[in-house]
Coordinates of C-alpha atoms in Angstrom, one line a residue:
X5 CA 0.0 0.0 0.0
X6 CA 1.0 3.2 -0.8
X7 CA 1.5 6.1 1.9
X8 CA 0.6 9.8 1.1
X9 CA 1.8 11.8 3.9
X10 CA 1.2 15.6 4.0
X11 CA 2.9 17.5 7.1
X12 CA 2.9 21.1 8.0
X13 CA 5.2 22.7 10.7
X14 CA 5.1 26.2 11.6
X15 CA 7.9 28.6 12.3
X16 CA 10.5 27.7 14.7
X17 CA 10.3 31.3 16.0
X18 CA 6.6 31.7 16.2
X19 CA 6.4 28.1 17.6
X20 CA 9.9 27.1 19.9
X21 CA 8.9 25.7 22.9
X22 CA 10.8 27.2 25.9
X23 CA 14.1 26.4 27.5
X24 CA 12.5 24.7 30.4
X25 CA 10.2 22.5 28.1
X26 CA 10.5 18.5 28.7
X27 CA 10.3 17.8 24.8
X28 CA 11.8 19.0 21.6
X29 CA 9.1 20.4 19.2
X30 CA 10.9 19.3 15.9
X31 CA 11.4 15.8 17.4
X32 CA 8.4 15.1 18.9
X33 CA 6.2 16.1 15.5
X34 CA 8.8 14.6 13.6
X35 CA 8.5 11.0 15.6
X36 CA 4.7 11.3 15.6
X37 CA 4.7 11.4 11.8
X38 CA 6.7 8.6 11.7
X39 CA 5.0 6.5 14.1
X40 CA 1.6 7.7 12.3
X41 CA 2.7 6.2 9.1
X42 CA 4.5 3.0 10.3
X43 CA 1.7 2.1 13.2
X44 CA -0.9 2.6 9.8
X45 CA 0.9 1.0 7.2
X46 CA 1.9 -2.1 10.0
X47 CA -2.1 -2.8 10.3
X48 CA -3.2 -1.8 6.9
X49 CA -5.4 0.7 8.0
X50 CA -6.8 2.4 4.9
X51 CA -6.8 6.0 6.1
X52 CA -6.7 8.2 8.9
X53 CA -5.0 11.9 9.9
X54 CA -3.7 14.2 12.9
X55 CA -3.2 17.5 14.0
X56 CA -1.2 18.8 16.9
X57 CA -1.9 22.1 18.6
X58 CA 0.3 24.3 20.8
X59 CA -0.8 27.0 22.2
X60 CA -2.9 29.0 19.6
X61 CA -1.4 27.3 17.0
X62 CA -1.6 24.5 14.5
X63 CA 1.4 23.1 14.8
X64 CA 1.3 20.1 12.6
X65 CA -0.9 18.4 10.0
X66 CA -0.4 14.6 8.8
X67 CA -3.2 12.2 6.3
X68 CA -2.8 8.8 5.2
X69 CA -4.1 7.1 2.9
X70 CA -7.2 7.0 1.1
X71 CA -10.9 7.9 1.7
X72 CA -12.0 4.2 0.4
X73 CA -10.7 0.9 0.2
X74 CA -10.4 0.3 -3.5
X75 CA -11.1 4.1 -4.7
X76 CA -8.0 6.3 -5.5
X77 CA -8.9 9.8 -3.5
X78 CA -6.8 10.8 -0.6
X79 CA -7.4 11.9 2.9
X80 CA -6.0 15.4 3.8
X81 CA -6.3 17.6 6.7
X82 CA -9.8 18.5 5.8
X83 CA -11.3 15.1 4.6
X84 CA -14.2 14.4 7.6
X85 CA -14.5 11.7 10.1
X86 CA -17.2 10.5 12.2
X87 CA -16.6 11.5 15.8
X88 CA -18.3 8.6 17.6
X89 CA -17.6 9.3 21.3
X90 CA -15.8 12.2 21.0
X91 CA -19.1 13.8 20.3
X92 CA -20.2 13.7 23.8
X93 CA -17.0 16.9 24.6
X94 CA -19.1 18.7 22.4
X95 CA -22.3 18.2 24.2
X96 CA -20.6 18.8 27.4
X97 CA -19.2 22.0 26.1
X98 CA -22.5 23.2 24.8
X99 CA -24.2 22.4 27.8
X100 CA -21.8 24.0 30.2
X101 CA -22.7 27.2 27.8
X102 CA -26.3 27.2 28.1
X103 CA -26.0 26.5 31.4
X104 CA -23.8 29.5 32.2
X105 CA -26.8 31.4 29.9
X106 CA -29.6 30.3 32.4
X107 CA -30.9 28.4 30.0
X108 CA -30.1 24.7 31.5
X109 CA -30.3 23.7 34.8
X110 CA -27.8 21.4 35.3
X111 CA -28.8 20.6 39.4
X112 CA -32.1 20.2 38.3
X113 CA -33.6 16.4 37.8
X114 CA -33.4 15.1 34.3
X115 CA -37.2 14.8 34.5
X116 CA -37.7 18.3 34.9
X117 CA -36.6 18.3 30.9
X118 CA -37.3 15.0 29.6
X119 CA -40.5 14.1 31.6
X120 CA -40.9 10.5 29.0
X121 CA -37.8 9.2 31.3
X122 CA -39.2 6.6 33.8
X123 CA -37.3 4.5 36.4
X124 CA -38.2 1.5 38.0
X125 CA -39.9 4.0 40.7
X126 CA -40.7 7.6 41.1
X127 CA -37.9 8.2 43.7
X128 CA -35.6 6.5 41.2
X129 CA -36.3 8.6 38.4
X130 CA -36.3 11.9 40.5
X131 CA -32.7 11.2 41.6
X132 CA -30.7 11.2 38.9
X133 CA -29.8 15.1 37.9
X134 CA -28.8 16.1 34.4
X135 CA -25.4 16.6 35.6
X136 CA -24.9 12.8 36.5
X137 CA -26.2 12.1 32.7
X138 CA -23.3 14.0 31.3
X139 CA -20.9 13.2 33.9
X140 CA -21.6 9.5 33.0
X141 CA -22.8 9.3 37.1
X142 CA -26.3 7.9 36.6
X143 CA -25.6 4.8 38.4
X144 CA -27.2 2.6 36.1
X145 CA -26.0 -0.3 34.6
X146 CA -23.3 0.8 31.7
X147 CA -24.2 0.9 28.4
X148 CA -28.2 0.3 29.2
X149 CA -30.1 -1.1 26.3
X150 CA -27.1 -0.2 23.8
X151 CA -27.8 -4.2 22.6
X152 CA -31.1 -2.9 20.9
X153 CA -29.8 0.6 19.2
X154 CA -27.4 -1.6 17.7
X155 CA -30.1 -3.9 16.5
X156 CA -32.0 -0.8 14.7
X157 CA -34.6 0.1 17.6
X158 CA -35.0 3.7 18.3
X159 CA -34.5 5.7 21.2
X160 CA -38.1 6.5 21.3
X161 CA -39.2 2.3 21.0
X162 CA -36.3 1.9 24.0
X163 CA -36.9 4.6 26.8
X164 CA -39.9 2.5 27.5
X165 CA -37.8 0.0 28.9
X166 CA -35.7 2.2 31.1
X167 CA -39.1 1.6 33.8
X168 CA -37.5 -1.8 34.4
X169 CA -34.1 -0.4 35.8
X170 CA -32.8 1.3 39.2
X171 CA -29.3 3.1 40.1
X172 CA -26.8 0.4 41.2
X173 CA -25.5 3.0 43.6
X174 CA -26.2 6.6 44.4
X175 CA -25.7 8.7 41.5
X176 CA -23.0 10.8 41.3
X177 CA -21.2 8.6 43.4
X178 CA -19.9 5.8 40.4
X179 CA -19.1 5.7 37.4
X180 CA -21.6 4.1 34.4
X181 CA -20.7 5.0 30.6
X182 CA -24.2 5.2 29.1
X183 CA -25.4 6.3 25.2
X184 CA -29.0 6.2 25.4
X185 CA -29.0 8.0 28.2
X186 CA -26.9 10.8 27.4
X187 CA -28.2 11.5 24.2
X188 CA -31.4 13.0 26.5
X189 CA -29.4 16.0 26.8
X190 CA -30.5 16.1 23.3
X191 CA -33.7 17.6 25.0
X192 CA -32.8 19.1 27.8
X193 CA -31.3 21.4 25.5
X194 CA -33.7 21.8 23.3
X195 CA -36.4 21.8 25.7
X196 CA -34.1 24.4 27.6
X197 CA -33.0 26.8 24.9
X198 CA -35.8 26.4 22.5
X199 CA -32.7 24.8 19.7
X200 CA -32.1 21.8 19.0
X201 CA -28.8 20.1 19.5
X202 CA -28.3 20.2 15.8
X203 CA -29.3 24.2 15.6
X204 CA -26.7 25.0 19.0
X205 CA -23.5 23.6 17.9
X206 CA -23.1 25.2 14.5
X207 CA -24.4 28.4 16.0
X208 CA -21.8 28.2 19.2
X209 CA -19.4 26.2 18.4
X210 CA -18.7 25.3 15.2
X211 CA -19.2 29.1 13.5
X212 CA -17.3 30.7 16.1
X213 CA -14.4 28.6 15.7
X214 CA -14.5 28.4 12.0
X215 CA -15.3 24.7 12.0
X216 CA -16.2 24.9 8.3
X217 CA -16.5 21.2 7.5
X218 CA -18.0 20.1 10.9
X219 CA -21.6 19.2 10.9
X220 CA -24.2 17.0 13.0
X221 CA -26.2 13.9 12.0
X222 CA -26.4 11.1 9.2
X223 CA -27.7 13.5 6.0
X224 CA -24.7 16.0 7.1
X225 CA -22.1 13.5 6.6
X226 CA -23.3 11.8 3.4
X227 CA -23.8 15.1 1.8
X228 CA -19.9 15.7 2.5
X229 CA -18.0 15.3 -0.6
X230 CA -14.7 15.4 1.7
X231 CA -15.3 12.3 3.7
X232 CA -13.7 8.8 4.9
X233 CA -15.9 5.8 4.7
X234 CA -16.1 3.1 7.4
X235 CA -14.2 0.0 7.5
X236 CA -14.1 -3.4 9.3
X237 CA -11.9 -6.2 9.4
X238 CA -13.3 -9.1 7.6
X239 CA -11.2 -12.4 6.8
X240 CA -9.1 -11.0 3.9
X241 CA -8.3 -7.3 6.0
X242 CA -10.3 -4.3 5.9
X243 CA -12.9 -4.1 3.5
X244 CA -15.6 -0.9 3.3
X245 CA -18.9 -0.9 4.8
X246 CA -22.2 1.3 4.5
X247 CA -22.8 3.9 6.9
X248 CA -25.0 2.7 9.5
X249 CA -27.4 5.2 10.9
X250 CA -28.2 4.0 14.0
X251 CA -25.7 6.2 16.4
X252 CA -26.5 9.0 14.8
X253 CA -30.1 8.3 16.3
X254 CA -27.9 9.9 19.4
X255 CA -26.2 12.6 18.4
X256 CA -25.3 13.9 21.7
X257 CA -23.3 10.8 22.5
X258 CA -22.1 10.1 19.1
X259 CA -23.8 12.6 16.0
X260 CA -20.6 14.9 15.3
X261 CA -18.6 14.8 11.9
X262 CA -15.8 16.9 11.7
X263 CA -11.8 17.0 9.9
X264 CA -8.7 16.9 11.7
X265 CA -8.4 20.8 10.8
X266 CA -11.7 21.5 12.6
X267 CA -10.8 19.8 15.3
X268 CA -7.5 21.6 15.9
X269 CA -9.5 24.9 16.2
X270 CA -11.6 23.0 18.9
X271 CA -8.7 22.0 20.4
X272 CA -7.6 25.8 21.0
X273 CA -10.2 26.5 22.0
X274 CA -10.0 23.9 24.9
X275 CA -7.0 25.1 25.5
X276 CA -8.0 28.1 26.5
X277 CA -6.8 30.2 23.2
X278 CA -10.8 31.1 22.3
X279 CA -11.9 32.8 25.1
X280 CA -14.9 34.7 23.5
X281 CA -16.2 31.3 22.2
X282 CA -15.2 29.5 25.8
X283 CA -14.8 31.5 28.5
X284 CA -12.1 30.5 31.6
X285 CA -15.2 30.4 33.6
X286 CA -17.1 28.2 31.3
X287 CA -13.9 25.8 30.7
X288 CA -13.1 25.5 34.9
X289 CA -17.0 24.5 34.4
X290 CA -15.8 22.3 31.6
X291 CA -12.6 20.6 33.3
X292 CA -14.3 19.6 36.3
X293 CA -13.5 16.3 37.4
X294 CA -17.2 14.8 38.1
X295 CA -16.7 11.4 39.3
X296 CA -13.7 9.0 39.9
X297 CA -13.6 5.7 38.2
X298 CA -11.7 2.4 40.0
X299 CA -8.2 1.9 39.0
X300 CA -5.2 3.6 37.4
X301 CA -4.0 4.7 34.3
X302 CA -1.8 1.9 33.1
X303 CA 0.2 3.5 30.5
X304 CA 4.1 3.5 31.7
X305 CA 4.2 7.0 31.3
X306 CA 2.0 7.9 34.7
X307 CA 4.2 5.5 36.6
X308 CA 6.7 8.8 37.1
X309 CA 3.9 10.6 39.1
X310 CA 3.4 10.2 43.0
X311 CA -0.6 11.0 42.7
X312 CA -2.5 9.5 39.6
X313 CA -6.1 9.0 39.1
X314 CA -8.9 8.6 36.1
X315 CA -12.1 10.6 36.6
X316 CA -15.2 11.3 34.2
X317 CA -16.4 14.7 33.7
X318 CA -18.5 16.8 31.7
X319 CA -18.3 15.2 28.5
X320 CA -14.3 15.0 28.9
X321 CA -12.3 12.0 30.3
X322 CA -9.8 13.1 33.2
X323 CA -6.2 11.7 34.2
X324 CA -4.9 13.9 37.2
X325 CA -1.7 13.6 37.7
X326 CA 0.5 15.4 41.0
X327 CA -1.2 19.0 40.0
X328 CA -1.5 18.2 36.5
X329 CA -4.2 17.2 34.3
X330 CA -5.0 15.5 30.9
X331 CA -8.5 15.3 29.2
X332 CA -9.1 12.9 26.6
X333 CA -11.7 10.7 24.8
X334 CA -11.6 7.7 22.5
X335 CA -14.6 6.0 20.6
X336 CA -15.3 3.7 18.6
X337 CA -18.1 3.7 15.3
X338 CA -18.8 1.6 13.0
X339 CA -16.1 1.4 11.3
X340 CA -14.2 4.7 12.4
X341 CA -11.8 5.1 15.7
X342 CA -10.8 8.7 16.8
X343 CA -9.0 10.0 19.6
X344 CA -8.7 13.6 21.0
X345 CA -6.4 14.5 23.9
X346 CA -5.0 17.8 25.7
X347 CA -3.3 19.2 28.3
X348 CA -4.1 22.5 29.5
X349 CA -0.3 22.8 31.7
X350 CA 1.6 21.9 28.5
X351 CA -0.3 23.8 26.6
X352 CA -0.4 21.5 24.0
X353 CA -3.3 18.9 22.2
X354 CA -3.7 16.1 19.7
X355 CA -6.2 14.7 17.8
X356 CA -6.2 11.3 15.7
X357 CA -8.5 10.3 13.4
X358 CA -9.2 6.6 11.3
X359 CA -11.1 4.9 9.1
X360 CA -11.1 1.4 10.5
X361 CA -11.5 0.4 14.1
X362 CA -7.8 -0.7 14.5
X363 CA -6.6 0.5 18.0
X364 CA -3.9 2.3 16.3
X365 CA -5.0 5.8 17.8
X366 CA -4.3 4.2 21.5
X367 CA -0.7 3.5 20.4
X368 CA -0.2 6.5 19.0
X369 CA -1.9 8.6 22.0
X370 CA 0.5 6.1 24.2
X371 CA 4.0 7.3 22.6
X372 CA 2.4 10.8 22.2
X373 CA 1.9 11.4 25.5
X374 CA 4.7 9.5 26.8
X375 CA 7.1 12.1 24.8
X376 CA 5.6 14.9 26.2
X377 CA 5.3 14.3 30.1
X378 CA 8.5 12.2 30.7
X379 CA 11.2 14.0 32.6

């Protein structure tokens, strides 16, 4: 197969890191292209791309690849992705913004907003607040009733069957990674702002940031011209697959399409670079470690740090380490596996994007990261 690699660096003067830095700029971005192409070329990934931010900055660029098994056009910076989990930053970030509005409540209970969801009992229901949905806290049992999106029911046919469940524990006390449940903020922001999730992040996210190819929803993504299609390993490799609409019947948990180019301007904005598009008030909002999951982090890297621990919080994964902090989020979509990372001390982010549901973005996150916190 072959490799088309495009890489952009900017100016060492606008872009040296300083004297006290823990990493070289032009050998770290110089490695993570080369680990980019070999870790894709080693599992015959058909496509995928990167960016890396520092500061307000893009600092580097990379594609593989092509769009299609079997079709000659090539990914670049700008060629779109499906998001799959990464989605839910977005919905944490928009809903940390209509909160700070007074438009979203986010103490109130979930029922206030969505009064269709029903629990096993009244007190059940009324317990769980919309901040436990998006700070995966519900304390139900992970990844409730997932088995039948996957098997084409909606979310309307499967709320129903959320009467037959209670918490496991308190929420907000434990960790439970839920989709159906999350994509409810769907209506607590609608029902909240009067928009629909759809309408809200174009409008305060996307614009603002110039997210130009960066849309919401199934139609969005086949109109793009620009786009990677799915693949999945089948007994001869990869081979392509349609695009299944049934996650984007959640698009708060999994709905958002965007390019590695759109997502470096989101990751500036995380960052902190964007402050009339998120505010340091509305990112401390953001960052907030909600709830802490069991176990370490198990890459080598964290072994260096006296204090370590993985949390969940609004939308955003969370390592702390000593005073430090990471936020990161995988997922995994039919056929697509993307990864989005920063650190706000470092002042530095990454994102990593595929068209096959190879694990090669957790390698590449792994030596990433590894070059950039080791002493």
């Amino acid at each position: 197969m072959k490799l088309f690699i495009k890489t952009t660096f900017c100016s060492l003067l606008l872009c040296a890191f300083s004297t006290s830095a823990q990493f070289q700029q032009t050998e770290l971005l110089q490695g993570l292209d080369l680990q980019f192409r070999v870790q894709l070329n080693k599992a015959k990934v058909p496509g995928g791309a990167y960016a890396v931010v520092r500061g307000n900055q893009i600092i580097a660029t990379g594609s593989y690849g092509v769009r299609a098994m079997g079709k000659p056009e090539k990914i670049d910076a700008n060629t779109v992705f499906r998001l799959a989990s990464v989605s839910k930053t977005f919905t944490g970030g928009i809903s940390v913004l209509a909160a700070q509005q007074g438009k979203v409540n986010l103490d109130l209970p979930l029922i206030n907003y969505v009064p269709e969801f029903k629990l096993k009992t009244a007190a059940a229901t009324r317990q769980i607040k919309v901040d436990q949905v998006l700070s995966q806290s519900t304390g139900l049992m992970p990844h409730a009733y997932e088995n039948l999106l996957e098997a084409k029911q909606t979310p309307e046919q499967i709320l129903p069957k959320f009467q037959e469940l209670a918490p496991g524990c308190k929420p907000g006390t434990c960790y439970s990674y839920q989709n159906i449940v999350f994509a409810l903020l769907d209506q607590v922001l609608s029902r909240g702002t009067g928009k629909t999730y759809e309408e809200l992040l174009p409008e305060r996210i996307f614009k603002p940031l110039q997210m130009s190819t960066a849309s919401v929803g199934y139609a969005p993504f086949l109109a793009t011209e620009n786009k990677a299609m799915p693949h999945k390993r089948g007994g001869k490799g990869w081979r392509p697959v349609k695009i299944d609409p049934n996650f984007y019947w959640v698009n708060p948990a999994a709905g958002v399409n965007a390019s590695v180019n759109d997502m470096a301007k989101y990751l500036i904005a995380m960052l902190g670079h964007k402050p009339g598009v998120f505010s340091a008030e509305a990112l401390t909002q953001l960052q907030q470690p909600m709830v802490r999951l069991r176990g370490k982090p198990r890459w080598p890297v964290w072994q260096q740090f006296k204090q370590v621990s993985n949390w969940y919080g609004r939308g955003w994964r969370v390592i702390q380490y000593d005073e430090n902090r990471l936020f990161y989020h995988g997922g995994v979509v039919d056929g697509f596996r993307p990864y989005i990372a920063y650190s706000p001390e470092q002042d530095i982010g990454l994102v990593l994007l595929t068209n096959a549901e190879a694990d090669i973005t957790g390698h590449l996150a792994k030596w990433f990261w590894q070059q950039v916190l080791s002493s």
